[in-house]
Amino acid sequence: MRWARVLVIAGPAVVLAGLGLSHPQELTATSAPWWTTLHVVLLPIFPLLAVSLWLLLRGVPGPVAWVARIAAYGYATFYSVTDVVVGIAAGDLTQFNLARGLPERTVEVDRLFTVGNDVGAVGVWCFVVACAATALAVGVLVGRRALPGAVVLLLGAVLFTGGWHIYWPAGVVTMLVLAVGLGLLAVVLPDPQPRGDQAGGG
């Protein structure tokens, strides 16, 4: 049961690392079709990092845990804008421009990058807060056993602020560091009690 939970919690970051191996380094005429398709694929996967944090916090009490849950929701909403605008919209517009004989990078494409990255940055910092609060909440619950996972998770969150998305190599490494941190925290958490046991605990 515990190892299944570890795989579920760490899994999204591992999948993102794997997809990052195929992420184009730049949006060009050649890369535009896969750039667009890849970000459609990524759209439902990136928010799963928030779900990973929520699963870690299942049954963890206290205001710090709630700060983590709310910040994780903020990440899931704001960072999705990066995928939609910089990924899908900019990629599709690039293909549309090429079909009309226009340059592959127009001012409109550059504007999409600016807007998407600016809004997505809010999501990045929400993620940092969510990871820090999760690490603290789990640490309070289980003590020093949470320290390795907390340190690795925070390292991954800080790396995420570098703007590397999932680009190879830095973005892929960032996702793998997050996967290790999430997995280490999942290992030290006690198994959740069945609802029946909680209800009839007396």
mmCIF file of C-alpha atoms in Angstrom:
data_model
loop_
_atom_site.group_PDB
_atom_site.id
_atom_site.type_symbol
_atom_site.label_atom_id
_atom_site.label_comp_id
_atom_site.label_asym_id
_atom_site.label_seq_id
_atom_site.Cartn_x
_atom_site.Cartn_y
_atom_site.Cartn_z
ATOM 1 C CA MET A 1 0.000 0.000 0.000
ATOM 2 C CA ARG A 2 2.739 2.447 0.977
ATOM 3 C CA TRP A 3 4.800 1.807 -2.157
ATOM 4 C CA ALA A 4 1.729 2.211 -4.326
ATOM 5 C CA ARG A 5 1.193 5.588 -2.683
ATOM 6 C CA VAL A 6 4.825 6.536 -3.333
ATOM 7 C CA LEU A 7 4.461 5.676 -7.022
ATOM 8 C CA VAL A 8 1.225 7.656 -7.344
ATOM 9 C CA ILE A 9 2.667 10.715 -5.585
ATOM 10 C CA ALA A 10 6.034 10.737 -7.363
ATOM 11 C CA GLY A 11 4.674 9.507 -10.696
ATOM 12 C CA PRO A 12 3.549 12.828 -12.270
ATOM 13 C CA ALA A 13 6.991 14.389 -11.835
ATOM 14 C CA VAL A 14 8.629 11.317 -13.396
ATOM 15 C CA VAL A 15 6.230 11.456 -16.365
ATOM 16 C CA LEU A 16 6.982 15.165 -16.834
ATOM 17 C CA ALA A 17 10.715 14.419 -16.773
ATOM 18 C CA GLY A 18 10.227 11.786 -19.461
ATOM 19 C CA LEU A 19 8.207 14.127 -21.664
ATOM 20 C CA GLY A 20 10.820 16.801 -21.143
ATOM 21 C CA LEU A 21 13.301 14.675 -23.067
ATOM 22 C CA SER A 22 11.279 15.390 -26.211
ATOM 23 C CA HIS A 23 10.526 19.064 -25.485
ATOM 24 C CA PRO A 24 11.906 21.295 -28.288
ATOM 25 C CA GLN A 25 14.522 23.748 -27.125
ATOM 26 C CA GLU A 26 12.965 26.531 -29.210
ATOM 27 C CA LEU A 27 9.723 27.236 -31.028
ATOM 28 C CA THR A 28 10.624 27.167 -34.728
ATOM 29 C CA ALA A 29 8.986 26.268 -38.014
ATOM 30 C CA THR A 30 10.245 22.705 -37.638
ATOM 31 C CA SER A 31 9.347 22.220 -33.967
ATOM 32 C CA ALA A 32 5.973 24.027 -33.984
ATOM 33 C CA PRO A 33 3.745 20.964 -34.656
ATOM 34 C CA TRP A 34 5.253 18.873 -31.841
ATOM 35 C CA TRP A 35 5.543 21.955 -29.583
ATOM 36 C CA THR A 36 1.774 22.449 -29.862
ATOM 37 C CA THR A 37 0.864 18.775 -29.477
ATOM 38 C CA LEU A 38 3.213 18.243 -26.545
ATOM 39 C CA HIS A 39 1.644 21.100 -24.591
ATOM 40 C CA VAL A 40 -1.818 19.675 -25.183
ATOM 41 C CA VAL A 41 -0.508 16.442 -23.641
ATOM 42 C CA LEU A 42 1.108 18.361 -20.765
ATOM 43 C CA LEU A 43 -2.015 20.364 -19.940
ATOM 44 C CA PRO A 44 -3.645 17.703 -17.700
ATOM 45 C CA ILE A 45 -0.315 16.437 -16.321
ATOM 46 C CA PHE A 46 1.266 19.562 -14.831
ATOM 47 C CA PRO A 47 -1.634 20.115 -12.369
ATOM 48 C CA LEU A 48 -1.006 16.600 -11.046
ATOM 49 C CA LEU A 49 2.008 18.007 -9.183
ATOM 50 C CA ALA A 50 -0.557 19.842 -7.039
ATOM 51 C CA VAL A 51 -2.469 16.581 -6.602
ATOM 52 C CA SER A 52 0.778 14.944 -5.424
ATOM 53 C CA LEU A 53 1.065 17.569 -2.691
ATOM 54 C CA TRP A 54 -2.593 17.165 -1.751
ATOM 55 C CA LEU A 55 -2.089 13.396 -1.415
ATOM 56 C CA LEU A 56 0.910 13.975 0.846
ATOM 57 C CA LEU A 57 -1.250 16.243 2.985
ATOM 58 C CA ARG A 58 -4.144 13.800 3.262
ATOM 59 C CA GLY A 59 -5.094 13.709 6.922
ATOM 60 C CA VAL A 60 -2.378 16.205 7.914
ATOM 61 C CA PRO A 61 -3.979 18.789 10.230
ATOM 62 C CA GLY A 62 -3.197 22.414 10.910
ATOM 63 C CA PRO A 63 -3.114 25.809 9.206
ATOM 64 C CA VAL A 64 0.261 25.193 7.521
ATOM 65 C CA ALA A 65 -1.197 22.199 5.702
ATOM 66 C CA TRP A 66 -4.082 24.366 4.505
ATOM 67 C CA VAL A 67 -1.664 27.026 3.264
ATOM 68 C CA ALA A 68 0.033 24.269 1.277
ATOM 69 C CA ARG A 69 -3.262 23.026 -0.179
ATOM 70 C CA ILE A 70 -4.379 26.520 -1.219
ATOM 71 C CA ALA A 71 -0.969 27.393 -2.702
ATOM 72 C CA ALA A 72 -0.944 24.104 -4.630
ATOM 73 C CA TYR A 73 -4.311 25.059 -6.108
ATOM 74 C CA GLY A 74 -2.837 28.430 -7.078
ATOM 75 C CA TYR A 75 0.001 26.657 -8.852
ATOM 76 C CA ALA A 76 -2.385 24.343 -10.722
ATOM 77 C CA THR A 77 -4.438 27.255 -12.031
ATOM 78 C CA PHE A 78 -1.825 29.892 -12.828
ATOM 79 C CA TYR A 79 0.867 27.595 -14.219
ATOM 80 C CA SER A 80 -1.639 26.052 -16.614
ATOM 81 C CA VAL A 81 -1.702 29.423 -18.372
ATOM 82 C CA THR A 82 1.892 28.832 -19.470
ATOM 83 C CA ASP A 83 0.902 25.598 -21.194
ATOM 84 C CA VAL A 84 -2.139 27.131 -22.854
ATOM 85 C CA VAL A 85 -0.638 30.434 -24.001
ATOM 86 C CA VAL A 86 3.077 29.765 -24.493
ATOM 87 C CA GLY A 87 2.562 26.163 -25.500
ATOM 88 C CA ILE A 88 -0.659 25.664 -27.409
ATOM 89 C CA ALA A 89 -1.494 29.198 -28.565
ATOM 90 C CA ALA A 90 2.042 30.265 -29.527
ATOM 91 C CA GLY A 91 2.708 26.942 -31.239
ATOM 92 C CA ASP A 92 -0.516 27.084 -33.224
ATOM 93 C CA LEU A 93 -0.005 30.742 -34.155
ATOM 94 C CA THR A 94 3.490 29.919 -35.401
ATOM 95 C CA GLN A 95 2.066 27.241 -37.684
ATOM 96 C CA PHE A 96 -0.682 29.622 -38.848
ATOM 97 C CA ASN A 97 1.876 32.329 -39.623
ATOM 98 C CA LEU A 98 3.962 29.911 -41.658
ATOM 99 C CA ALA A 99 0.911 28.838 -43.644
ATOM 100 C CA ARG A 100 0.361 32.520 -44.528
ATOM 101 C CA GLY A 101 3.993 33.050 -45.506
ATOM 102 C CA LEU A 102 4.830 35.138 -42.420
ATOM 103 C CA PRO A 103 7.994 34.807 -40.301
ATOM 104 C CA GLU A 104 7.928 32.029 -37.696
ATOM 105 C CA ARG A 105 8.467 34.473 -34.788
ATOM 106 C CA THR A 106 6.253 37.524 -35.057
ATOM 107 C CA VAL A 107 5.614 40.188 -32.427
ATOM 108 C CA GLU A 108 2.299 38.443 -31.688
ATOM 109 C CA VAL A 109 4.083 35.179 -30.856
ATOM 110 C CA ASP A 110 6.570 37.041 -28.667
ATOM 111 C CA ARG A 111 3.683 38.736 -26.881
ATOM 112 C CA LEU A 112 2.104 35.359 -26.125
ATOM 113 C CA PHE A 113 5.394 34.243 -24.588
ATOM 114 C CA THR A 114 5.530 37.348 -22.408
ATOM 115 C CA VAL A 115 1.960 37.098 -21.150
ATOM 116 C CA GLY A 116 2.074 33.324 -20.609
ATOM 117 C CA ASN A 117 5.365 33.414 -18.746
ATOM 118 C CA ASP A 118 4.316 36.375 -16.578
ATOM 119 C CA VAL A 119 1.104 34.668 -15.458
ATOM 120 C CA GLY A 120 2.827 31.311 -15.137
ATOM 121 C CA ALA A 121 5.412 32.868 -12.809
ATOM 122 C CA VAL A 122 2.630 33.377 -10.256
ATOM 123 C CA GLY A 123 2.019 29.638 -10.424
ATOM 124 C CA VAL A 124 5.719 28.912 -9.961
ATOM 125 C CA TRP A 125 5.874 30.919 -6.744
ATOM 126 C CA CYS A 126 2.632 29.342 -5.529
ATOM 127 C CA PHE A 127 4.363 26.001 -6.053
ATOM 128 C CA VAL A 128 7.367 27.091 -3.995
ATOM 129 C CA VAL A 129 5.076 28.141 -1.138
ATOM 130 C CA ALA A 130 3.104 24.893 -1.452
ATOM 131 C CA CYS A 131 6.254 22.759 -1.311
ATOM 132 C CA ALA A 132 7.682 24.675 1.648
ATOM 133 C CA ALA A 133 4.424 24.479 3.582
ATOM 134 C CA THR A 134 4.020 20.780 2.731
ATOM 135 C CA ALA A 135 7.532 20.021 3.915
ATOM 136 C CA LEU A 136 6.894 21.890 7.156
ATOM 137 C CA ALA A 137 3.496 20.298 7.782
ATOM 138 C CA VAL A 138 4.808 16.771 7.182
ATOM 139 C CA GLY A 139 7.879 17.530 9.293
ATOM 140 C CA VAL A 140 5.710 18.610 12.207
ATOM 141 C CA LEU A 141 3.703 15.397 11.856
ATOM 142 C CA VAL A 142 6.514 12.827 11.596
ATOM 143 C CA GLY A 143 9.579 14.657 12.913
ATOM 144 C CA ARG A 144 13.157 14.302 11.681
ATOM 145 C CA ARG A 145 12.305 11.391 9.407
ATOM 146 C CA ALA A 146 10.823 13.971 7.020
ATOM 147 C CA LEU A 147 14.056 15.981 6.776
ATOM 148 C CA PRO A 148 15.633 14.256 3.721
ATOM 149 C CA GLY A 149 12.436 14.453 1.688
ATOM 150 C CA ALA A 150 11.755 18.025 2.802
ATOM 151 C CA VAL A 151 15.225 19.204 1.769
ATOM 152 C CA VAL A 152 15.038 17.489 -1.639
ATOM 153 C CA LEU A 153 11.505 18.768 -2.279
ATOM 154 C CA LEU A 154 12.538 22.331 -1.442
ATOM 155 C CA LEU A 155 15.576 22.002 -3.694
ATOM 156 C CA GLY A 156 13.314 20.911 -6.543
ATOM 157 C CA ALA A 157 10.947 23.813 -5.890
ATOM 158 C CA VAL A 158 13.827 26.304 -5.963
ATOM 159 C CA LEU A 159 15.114 24.781 -9.207
ATOM 160 C CA PHE A 160 11.621 25.183 -10.647
ATOM 161 C CA THR A 161 11.947 28.958 -10.280
ATOM 162 C CA GLY A 162 14.784 28.911 -12.822
ATOM 163 C CA GLY A 163 12.302 29.090 -15.695
ATOM 164 C CA TRP A 164 13.461 25.779 -17.156
ATOM 165 C CA HIS A 165 9.939 24.334 -17.455
ATOM 166 C CA ILE A 166 10.783 20.733 -18.474
ATOM 167 C CA TYR A 167 13.481 21.598 -21.035
ATOM 168 C CA TRP A 168 16.402 19.181 -21.188
ATOM 169 C CA PRO A 169 18.631 19.079 -19.230
ATOM 170 C CA ALA A 170 17.819 21.449 -16.344
ATOM 171 C CA GLY A 171 14.036 21.051 -16.500
ATOM 172 C CA VAL A 172 14.240 17.264 -16.633
ATOM 173 C CA VAL A 173 16.605 17.226 -13.645
ATOM 174 C CA THR A 174 14.228 19.545 -11.758
ATOM 175 C CA MET A 175 11.316 17.146 -12.276
ATOM 176 C CA LEU A 176 13.403 14.173 -11.139
ATOM 177 C CA VAL A 177 14.499 16.045 -7.994
ATOM 178 C CA LEU A 178 10.848 16.827 -7.256
ATOM 179 C CA ALA A 179 9.949 13.166 -7.784
ATOM 180 C CA VAL A 180 12.600 12.057 -5.282
ATOM 181 C CA GLY A 181 11.493 14.627 -2.708
ATOM 182 C CA LEU A 182 7.826 13.707 -3.067
ATOM 183 C CA GLY A 183 8.666 10.020 -2.863
ATOM 184 C CA LEU A 184 10.817 10.377 0.253
ATOM 185 C CA LEU A 185 8.048 12.272 2.046
ATOM 186 C CA ALA A 186 5.470 9.713 0.970
ATOM 187 C CA VAL A 187 7.607 6.916 2.456
ATOM 188 C CA VAL A 188 7.749 8.439 5.947
ATOM 189 C CA LEU A 189 4.056 9.278 6.207
ATOM 190 C CA PRO A 190 1.965 6.820 8.219
ATOM 191 C CA ASP A 191 -0.669 4.900 6.319
ATOM 192 C CA PRO A 192 -4.029 6.670 6.542
ATOM 193 C CA GLN A 193 -6.499 5.005 8.881
ATOM 194 C CA PRO A 194 -9.580 3.459 7.302
ATOM 195 C CA ARG A 195 -12.655 5.587 7.865
ATOM 196 C CA GLY A 196 -14.316 2.854 9.858
ATOM 197 C CA ASP A 197 -11.423 2.723 12.296
ATOM 198 C CA GLN A 198 -11.555 6.474 12.769
ATOM 199 C CA ALA A 199 -15.283 6.447 13.375
ATOM 200 C CA GLY A 200 -15.178 3.598 15.864
ATOM 201 C CA GLY A 201 -11.896 4.465 17.480
ATOM 202 C CA GLY A 202 -13.293 4.119 21.009
#
